[in-house]
Short mmCIF file of C-alpha atoms in Angstrom, two decimals:
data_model
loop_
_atom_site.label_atom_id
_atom_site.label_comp_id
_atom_site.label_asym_id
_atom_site.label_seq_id
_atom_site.Cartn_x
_atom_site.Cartn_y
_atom_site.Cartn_z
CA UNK A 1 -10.51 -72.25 -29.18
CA UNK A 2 -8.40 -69.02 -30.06
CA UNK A 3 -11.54 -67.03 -28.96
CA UNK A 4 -12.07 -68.73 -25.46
CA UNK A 5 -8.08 -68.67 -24.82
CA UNK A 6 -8.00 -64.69 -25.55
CA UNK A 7 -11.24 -64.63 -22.80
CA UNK A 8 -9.90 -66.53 -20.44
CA UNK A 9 -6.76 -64.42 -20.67
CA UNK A 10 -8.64 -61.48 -20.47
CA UNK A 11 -10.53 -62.68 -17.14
CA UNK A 12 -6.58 -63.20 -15.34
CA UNK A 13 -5.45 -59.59 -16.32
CA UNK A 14 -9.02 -58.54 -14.67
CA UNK A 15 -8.80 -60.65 -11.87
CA UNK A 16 -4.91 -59.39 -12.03
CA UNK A 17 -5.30 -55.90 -11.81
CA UNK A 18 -8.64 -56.18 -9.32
CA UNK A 19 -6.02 -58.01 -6.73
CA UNK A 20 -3.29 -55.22 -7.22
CA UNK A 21 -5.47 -52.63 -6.87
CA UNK A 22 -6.90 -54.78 -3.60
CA UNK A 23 -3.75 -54.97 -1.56
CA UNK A 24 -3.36 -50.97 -2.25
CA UNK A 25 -1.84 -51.31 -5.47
CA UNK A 26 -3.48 -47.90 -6.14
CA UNK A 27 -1.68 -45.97 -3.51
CA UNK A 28 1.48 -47.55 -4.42
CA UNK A 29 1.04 -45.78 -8.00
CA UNK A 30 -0.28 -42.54 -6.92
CA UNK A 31 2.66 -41.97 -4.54
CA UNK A 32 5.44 -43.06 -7.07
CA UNK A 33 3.90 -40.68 -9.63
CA UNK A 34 4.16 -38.02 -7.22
CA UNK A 35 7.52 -38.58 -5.95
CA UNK A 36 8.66 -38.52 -9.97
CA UNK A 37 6.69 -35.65 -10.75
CA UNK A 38 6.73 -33.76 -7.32
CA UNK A 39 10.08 -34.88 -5.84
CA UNK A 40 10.67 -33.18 -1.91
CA UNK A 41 13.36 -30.93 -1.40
CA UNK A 42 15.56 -33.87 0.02
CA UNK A 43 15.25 -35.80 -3.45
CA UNK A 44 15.84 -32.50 -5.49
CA UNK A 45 18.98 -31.84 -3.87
CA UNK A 46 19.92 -35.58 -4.15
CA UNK A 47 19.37 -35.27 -8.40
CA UNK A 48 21.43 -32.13 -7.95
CA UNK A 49 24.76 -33.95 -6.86
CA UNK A 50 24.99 -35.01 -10.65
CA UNK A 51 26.14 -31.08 -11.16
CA UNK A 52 27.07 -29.93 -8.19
CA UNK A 53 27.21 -29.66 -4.07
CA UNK A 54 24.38 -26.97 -3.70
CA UNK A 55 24.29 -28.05 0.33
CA UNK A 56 25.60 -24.63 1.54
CA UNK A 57 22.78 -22.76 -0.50
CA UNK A 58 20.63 -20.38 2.26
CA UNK A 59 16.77 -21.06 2.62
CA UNK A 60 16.41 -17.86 0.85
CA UNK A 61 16.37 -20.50 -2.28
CA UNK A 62 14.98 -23.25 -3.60
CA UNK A 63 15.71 -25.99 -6.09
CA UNK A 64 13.08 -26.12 -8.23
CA UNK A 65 14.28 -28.96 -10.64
CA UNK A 66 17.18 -31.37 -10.84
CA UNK A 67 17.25 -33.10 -14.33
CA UNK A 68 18.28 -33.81 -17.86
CA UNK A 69 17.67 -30.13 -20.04
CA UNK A 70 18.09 -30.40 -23.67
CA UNK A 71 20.79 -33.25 -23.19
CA UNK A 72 22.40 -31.56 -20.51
CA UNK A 73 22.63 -32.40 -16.57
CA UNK A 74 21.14 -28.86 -15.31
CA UNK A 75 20.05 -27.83 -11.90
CA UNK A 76 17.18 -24.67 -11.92
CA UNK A 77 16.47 -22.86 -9.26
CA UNK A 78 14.69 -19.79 -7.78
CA UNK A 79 15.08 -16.85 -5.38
CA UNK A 80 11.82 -17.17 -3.17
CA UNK A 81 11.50 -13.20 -2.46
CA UNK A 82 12.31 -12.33 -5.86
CA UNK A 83 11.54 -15.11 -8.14
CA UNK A 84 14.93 -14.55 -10.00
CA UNK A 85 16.29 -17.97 -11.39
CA UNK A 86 19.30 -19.63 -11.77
CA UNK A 87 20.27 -22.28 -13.91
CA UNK A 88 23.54 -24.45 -13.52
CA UNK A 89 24.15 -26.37 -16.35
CA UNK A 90 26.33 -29.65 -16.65
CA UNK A 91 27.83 -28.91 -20.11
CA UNK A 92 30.74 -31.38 -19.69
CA UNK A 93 33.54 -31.32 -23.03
CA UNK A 94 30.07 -30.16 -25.77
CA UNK A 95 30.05 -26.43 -24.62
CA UNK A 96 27.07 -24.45 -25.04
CA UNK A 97 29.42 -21.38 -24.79
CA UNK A 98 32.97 -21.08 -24.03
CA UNK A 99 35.01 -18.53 -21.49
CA UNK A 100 36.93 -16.89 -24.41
CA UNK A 101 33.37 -16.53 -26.53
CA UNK A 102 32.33 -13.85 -23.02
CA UNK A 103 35.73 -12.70 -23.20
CA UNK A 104 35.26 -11.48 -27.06
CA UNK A 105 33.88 -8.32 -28.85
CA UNK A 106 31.37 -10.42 -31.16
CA UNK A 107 29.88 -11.78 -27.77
CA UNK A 108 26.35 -10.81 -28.30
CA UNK A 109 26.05 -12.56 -31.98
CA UNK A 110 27.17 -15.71 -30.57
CA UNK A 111 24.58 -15.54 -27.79
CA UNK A 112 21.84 -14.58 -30.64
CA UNK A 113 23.21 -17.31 -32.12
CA UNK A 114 23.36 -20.12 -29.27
CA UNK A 115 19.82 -18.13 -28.37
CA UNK A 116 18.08 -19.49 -31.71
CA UNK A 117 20.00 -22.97 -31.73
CA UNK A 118 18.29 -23.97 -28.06
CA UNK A 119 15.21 -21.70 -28.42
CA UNK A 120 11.87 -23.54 -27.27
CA UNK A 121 8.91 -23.40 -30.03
CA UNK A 122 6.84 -20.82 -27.00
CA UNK A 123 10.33 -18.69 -26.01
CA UNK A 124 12.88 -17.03 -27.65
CA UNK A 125 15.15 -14.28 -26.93
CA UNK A 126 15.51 -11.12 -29.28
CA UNK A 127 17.80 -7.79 -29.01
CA UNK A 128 20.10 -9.27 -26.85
CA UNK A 129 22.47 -6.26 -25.09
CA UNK A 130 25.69 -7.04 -23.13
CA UNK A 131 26.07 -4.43 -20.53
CA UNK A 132 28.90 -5.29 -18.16
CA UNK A 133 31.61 -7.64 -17.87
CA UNK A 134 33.15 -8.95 -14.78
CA UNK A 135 34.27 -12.27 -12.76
CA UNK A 136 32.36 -13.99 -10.22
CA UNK A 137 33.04 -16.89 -8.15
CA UNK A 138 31.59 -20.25 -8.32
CA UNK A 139 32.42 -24.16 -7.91
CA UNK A 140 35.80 -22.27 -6.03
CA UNK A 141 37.01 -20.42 -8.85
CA UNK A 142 36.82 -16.95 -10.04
CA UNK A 143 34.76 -17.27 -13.57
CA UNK A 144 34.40 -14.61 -15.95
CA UNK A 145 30.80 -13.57 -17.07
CA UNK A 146 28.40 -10.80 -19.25
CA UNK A 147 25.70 -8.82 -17.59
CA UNK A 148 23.03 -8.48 -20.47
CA UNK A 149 19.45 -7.31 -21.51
CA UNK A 150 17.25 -9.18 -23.52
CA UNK A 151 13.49 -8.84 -24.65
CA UNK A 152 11.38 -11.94 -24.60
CA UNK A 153 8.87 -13.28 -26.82
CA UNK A 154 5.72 -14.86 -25.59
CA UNK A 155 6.45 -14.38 -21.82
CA UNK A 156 4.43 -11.58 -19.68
CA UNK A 157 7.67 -10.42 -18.27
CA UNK A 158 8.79 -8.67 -21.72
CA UNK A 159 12.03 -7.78 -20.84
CA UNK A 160 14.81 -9.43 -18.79
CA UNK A 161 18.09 -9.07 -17.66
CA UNK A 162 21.03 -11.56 -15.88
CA UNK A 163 23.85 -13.09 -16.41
CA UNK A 164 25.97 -16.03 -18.12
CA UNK A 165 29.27 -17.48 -16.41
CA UNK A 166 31.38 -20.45 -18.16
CA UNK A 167 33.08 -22.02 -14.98
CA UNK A 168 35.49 -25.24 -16.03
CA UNK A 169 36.66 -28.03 -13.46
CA UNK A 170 40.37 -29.24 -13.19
CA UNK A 171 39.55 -32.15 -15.69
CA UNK A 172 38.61 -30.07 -18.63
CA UNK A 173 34.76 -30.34 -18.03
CA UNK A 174 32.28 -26.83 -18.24
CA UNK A 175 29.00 -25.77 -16.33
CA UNK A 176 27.20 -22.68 -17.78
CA UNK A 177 25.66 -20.74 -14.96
CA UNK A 178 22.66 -18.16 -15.47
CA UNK A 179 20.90 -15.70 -13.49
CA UNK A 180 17.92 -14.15 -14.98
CA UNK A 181 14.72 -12.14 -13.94
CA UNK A 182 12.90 -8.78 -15.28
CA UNK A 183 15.07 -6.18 -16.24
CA UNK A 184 14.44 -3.99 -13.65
CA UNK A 185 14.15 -6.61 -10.73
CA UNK A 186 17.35 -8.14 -11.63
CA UNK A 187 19.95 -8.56 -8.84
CA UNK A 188 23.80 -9.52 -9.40
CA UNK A 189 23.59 -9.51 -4.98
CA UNK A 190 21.29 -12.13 -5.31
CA UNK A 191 23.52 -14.23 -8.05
CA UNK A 192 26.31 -13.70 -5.94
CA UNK A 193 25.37 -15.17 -2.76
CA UNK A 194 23.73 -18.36 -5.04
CA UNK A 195 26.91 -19.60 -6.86
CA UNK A 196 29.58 -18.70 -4.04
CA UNK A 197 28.01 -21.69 -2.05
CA UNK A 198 28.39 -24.03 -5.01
CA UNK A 199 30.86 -26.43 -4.80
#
């Protein structure tokens, strides 16, 4: 009895799935799959509200991906001429790095340090050099932030250089902005114009 009730079941789920896939079930799944793993630009920038109003950004960039990173709301995207990236990340109260950690003389140990803490098992970051200091403006405000050099494990690119702002919001809350590319291709122009249109 068990064995013919288990058959019989097993001829509905058949029957189940051959109807589905009748009435174009198949499409159906195809084209949500994509949408999740391929979203258009329009969907992108709608996941990219959680961090930020990136509506003002030129056509000279792209968002490349709106989601959760490491625990973290974070919006990545990409310079199309250059290929330079930015990341904007939605830190909230758990900073990653704080304003007064860029502001201090031991800046470069703490970045070694928050380096190894979030490094990926194929990346990590070595030899890390702060060059400059300065402010830039983002989300409205003037932020302060470190030029620096790094070399880069397991990535053809070798070498990089960018930047890391700590912006915080009237309620308390962070975002950790980056710009990075190769060391020599770098451009703080090119970061500019990005997080200025950020709101």
């Amino acid at each position: 009895m068990g064995c013919l009730k288990n058959f019989l079941r097993a001829i509905l789920i058949t029957l189940a799935v051959i109807g589905f896939l009748a009435i174009g079930g198949k499409d159906f799944i195809v084209k949500y799959i994509k949408q999740w793993f391929n979203p258009t630009q329009i969907e992108m920038m709608e996941r990219a509200k959680k961090v930020g109003d990136f509506s003002k950004i030129s056509e000279e960039f792209e968002i490349e991906k709106a989601a959760g990173i490491m625990g973290y709301n974070a919006v990545v995207a990409e310079h199309k001429a250059s290929g330079q990236k930015m990341f904007v990340i939605d830190t909230g109260k758990k900073e990653i790095i704080t304003q007064n950690d860029l502001l201090s003389d031991n800046i470069e140990e703490k970045l070694l340090n928050t380096a190894h803490k979030f490094k990926y098992q194929s990346i990590s970051a070595e030899d890390i050099k702060v060059v400059k200091k300065g402010s830039i403006n983002t989300f409205g405000k003037d932020a302060p932030y470190i030029k620096f050099n790094a070399r880069v494990s397991k990535l053809p690119m070798g070498e990089i250089s960018g930047i890391i702002s700590v912006v915080k919001n009237n309620d308390g809350a962070t975002r950790t902005i980056i710009s990075v590319n190769e060391k020599n291709k770098y451009s703080q122009l090119i970061s500019d114009e990005f997080f200025r249109k950020i709101k």
